[in-house]
Steps between C-alpha positions, in 0.01 A plus 500: 500500500496123533278377782558135606162489674331586170676209333380272779141619454528453123631149549211416733250634247655287226482191722138585586413531130670171421313329785171642373581374151580153630185490711278616213661275240277221376598151611327230291326225693590251230830521315616188325800492266578167334806395304344227288743213463752666729687320776584788735379846594586781258525858627463773239652846531154651559456303823272223376595147603379218272467165674502162320152391393545147632466432872324831571222455758286768334521346155359177365596358161283240330685168473503488124816453300733796533875541495757768570736640240780740582816645360725615779768606256282781369554712810268796496257495210382849415616617843319233704600156622127428520506392136769236540253223583149401399240243592375313193164321478409222258130515587256737667624589849388740771670710766269542802598796716359537851405859586456670836271777388227554242535775243694582190851378430782594271570189295826521309615216278858476377589309183833427332564201268803357678732326256497126552610215272183299573232772489465774242300736718503782248257303285283381791131588463280522809218683677473645850195550724463648847184426700314425178610813315699443182824699510688351205370284216719315254798702617844433356828687497524406133229761435697781664752723328842484663355457850717287726332572834138584563323637807120489497330699776138448606264596780276218628235471767539235769194425710164665448348346190814296427691236694663563839815372333686621197523225241733542205457236227745446214374290208735394219355452154497146363854379444656805665609619845420781739753676720543784748807657662358717776176588671397788726174528695483815713207669675394839368425795727129554548368737235801457272261414219173694476146370539379751238643730234393764248401352164619620161288652343418685822194398697408376847776306676505131411536232766803269493406175678754344733519182291638689198863410429755737353808461283758776495548629148702817563636686801672817386700774672448821302806721464722277710720191482410136551403426860606151606335278764775603740351851512134401525340372820282264292797371295357646180690613192423836336609555140621831362246665269734593215406201285128579521510873422341565162694824453798551731522868403159563657621413851766617742591306814511673838648366824501600866653350812296188589504601867283802414205280399209502746264207552153606611207290619420213264840501327811318618827365369315172440298682232821627337847586633604863533740448209194487273346821633836680502518492120253598229462590137375852431433672171814569302566803282469292179600810297145581400304823524178339621586332833160332532616147425480173693769276640413152374604151604399193298483146638423167337230317692267207437166577342172365638618557858430775749806669646547676831702816444655672802646846443747640752528878521704728725531874443874555525510785248267768640607781731154544650167321520235542233739568213500163320192388305505234230294236320551124492396280207489122465451357152411848372217530753485743790604348834560814709385844392660816643679288760637704792711275719540768768126483566550132591819520704492861629879482495780505248726195458224276638448153353165432333355228278176435312362177350314440172358197322524500121408246236700450184299456181497172311779503247701763683800433719602857572428711806576870475544708818532876467524810717449847355453862609192715532457812291537750785634844424602576857708182545781356287399169336637192671414142594681231697498130574716322759422133454263257331388143565296295252366165617285259304183383677373144479193445284167351617616153398778523760787543263783736421553353152288507184561143389214252507492128447787261549827396342593858414207546259361851462121519460335799335130545573307672220137584438350271238416705189206327335532687170853385424755705303397800293642343183234227506234771480665663198589208272583132495181381671127477440414757768273785393687818400535776757313822434693827474375599846618170647841536337539848644404373845752216479779737390412742779512219757840380375633858500389540861694187592816627332450843655493338843821308426674818387378736774311311771800406713808671639702354213360448153467156342554446127299203371725435196255258334179691430300315233147378435566157653610666826181703534239277660127563505270418787128531548347794313827511298694659786863516384798407717869511407665164571827302471772693683775249424708757312412800716779729611522775759508839332780754525562666836455870559848588376486279188331534162499133405592147602779336303408136446501222244217515248201282589145502375288380207581575138257738344446677832863589582587866530751560215695750712532246782603237244779721361636656817406243767365787709164422658249767608128519571464628142595150381169377643327792328635387162382142560160629602486700176538172311214357707281797401566437130435128551166581665412725208610274214444151651819343369819376673787733576722284278358297209779353281243361253420850375698703245821637647374856546199370695674253733546744791169653605657816644702577188205409280254721687740795504505496119131592510554799728455754219128448492407141428466336843127442454582251227681251725263486795298191586211482247268413788543854633390672180176684567537508878811710567479874552759667276618739772543213744699309239718803434582541868576127527721510190683811619572330832633185332722703268659688790560175688689364197736798471856393418653689795379431852510869589239565229255249645236594757495360852258218564298751703459718192406192297235413757355852486478493120334158496241615752441806283452280192247299700314817598490613136352165398236518773414864425453432129250223572292736710500777241451311174294188433673201346289521184593857409855577604737692280766468767512120501678291238231337283590748227847349466514285187503127557851410388555177314739277696839419351498161332555238764506518878779438745510272799757547778495394862136403461416845364303590191593831334321673214681776308304764312622665181460872440223608263557780251168653601582547868456843656557397859665750729827424682492342840858503626655824374209710371326538834209727573417641844269242659158600617472629854867587534 
């Protein structure tokens, strides 16, 4: 039966809850919204009011040359009148913003190249700094793909070790302009960004100093729609996660009523709105028998920077506590093991978050975040994730960009390799020849470098130009792979190859890649096989001065695979090479030069075989003296060189003719089991 008094009590409770919400809601001490170049206040549908940047008592603008451009006929550009005007600077200029309170600030910069007959802002090139921290360097809309409006979001410290004011400096490149359409500077709630976080790989918590600046890279709502600033108390935007899912079939979105989400101590709507915690991705059926798979999200990030990763989790799928356990991985490394969210919240549908700091390897621009189940017989496998934030952290040189120098010049710092390129140690110079042991060590070092490129980061890197001039030697002949000008990111998890135009050096090019324009890590393996033959035979990969059948070193060497390889090795090595070591080396080179990429070994297998060949060489020296060794190659007849020698690319090649008295065993195809195997 309807009771009017009950309705009255319910109404009072609702009012009480609303009052509590209003009282507890964060009110920023500083909140400045500027319409740069605007002439009147602009109110957006999310409640923000952008005031003109001129005449504002809290804002100073350096008196350098600047003008206003606008296009009132455009109306709303991308849903916002904020982008209808811009302030343009012909020389370095600074906004000085007076603050009431020390602490961190949201700093949001809005850019849109307003069309104007006198200024082509789309081609403008400029840099931006805030309190001495570089935010943008050599930025231009001309470098972006189809972007018409751009919002860059940062977190900056004001006070403490920096200025009591927030200074934003825009510096146009020589002969260009700088511009900005809108600016936001808003205080953050205390504790919004952590003072420490768990490192990846796991270890003791790492400190995050207050002076560190952040740039938002991704803010993602798992299993739910886009969340606009209108529905976030901090005016943030949350993307949907569909674009980042590696395999959509592995995940299934779940949703509950946002009003059911509970905020416990240390978590508030300022951390993330309830719309984030009310949705999640859980493990999908995926139509597989073995349900122990991970849900994976992949993100492109900048290498050489640390990133703060905040994971939002809310158990909206369990019926009781203690029934959901899962693992979390970042860049294929364990972040949370056997994670039980109920042990943290002691309630279901309670918001929770955890912070990590992860570095991205040099050469990699991919960050992989995964959740996966435990192998527990008494519980069904499952794993969830509600939201994810990835923010780039400023480096020790106070920057959020990698560029160095001026005038848009990129500087690459490299270790000086005193030994120069490997080729100079093989032929074309007066340097002493390398011993067999030294050649093995150099090849092993180069293989280690390629192995790191292929497997050492979240996403593999294909060098595409492996050759003896791109292997540099340092002190003690330490080998380093160099020259990454043609390097290409390898195929993603769901791909077998990268389709791309053919690039590389003739003589080293993978024939399968050349025919099909399909690049894989095995293309580097083929090129490295050519390097191995070059190390063995001390002649260029391509020598047009030689007879036609001898021009290409790989094709030429393969013709000797039926048992004559000893006849084309560097004469300097005769008498010092263990036959078993040579066989293992030759076998490895032959497999690298297989016509089909699927028949070639991985670079890891190549590395193992080269190390084994080195061990065989070392073991033979310990067992048999140099003067009495039946297993070395002094018994091989000294072949008379073919009339004439060939010069190519500074290289000197000597070809040996077969003798009718030879009894040498095969090296490539007629292999014996090596000693110690």
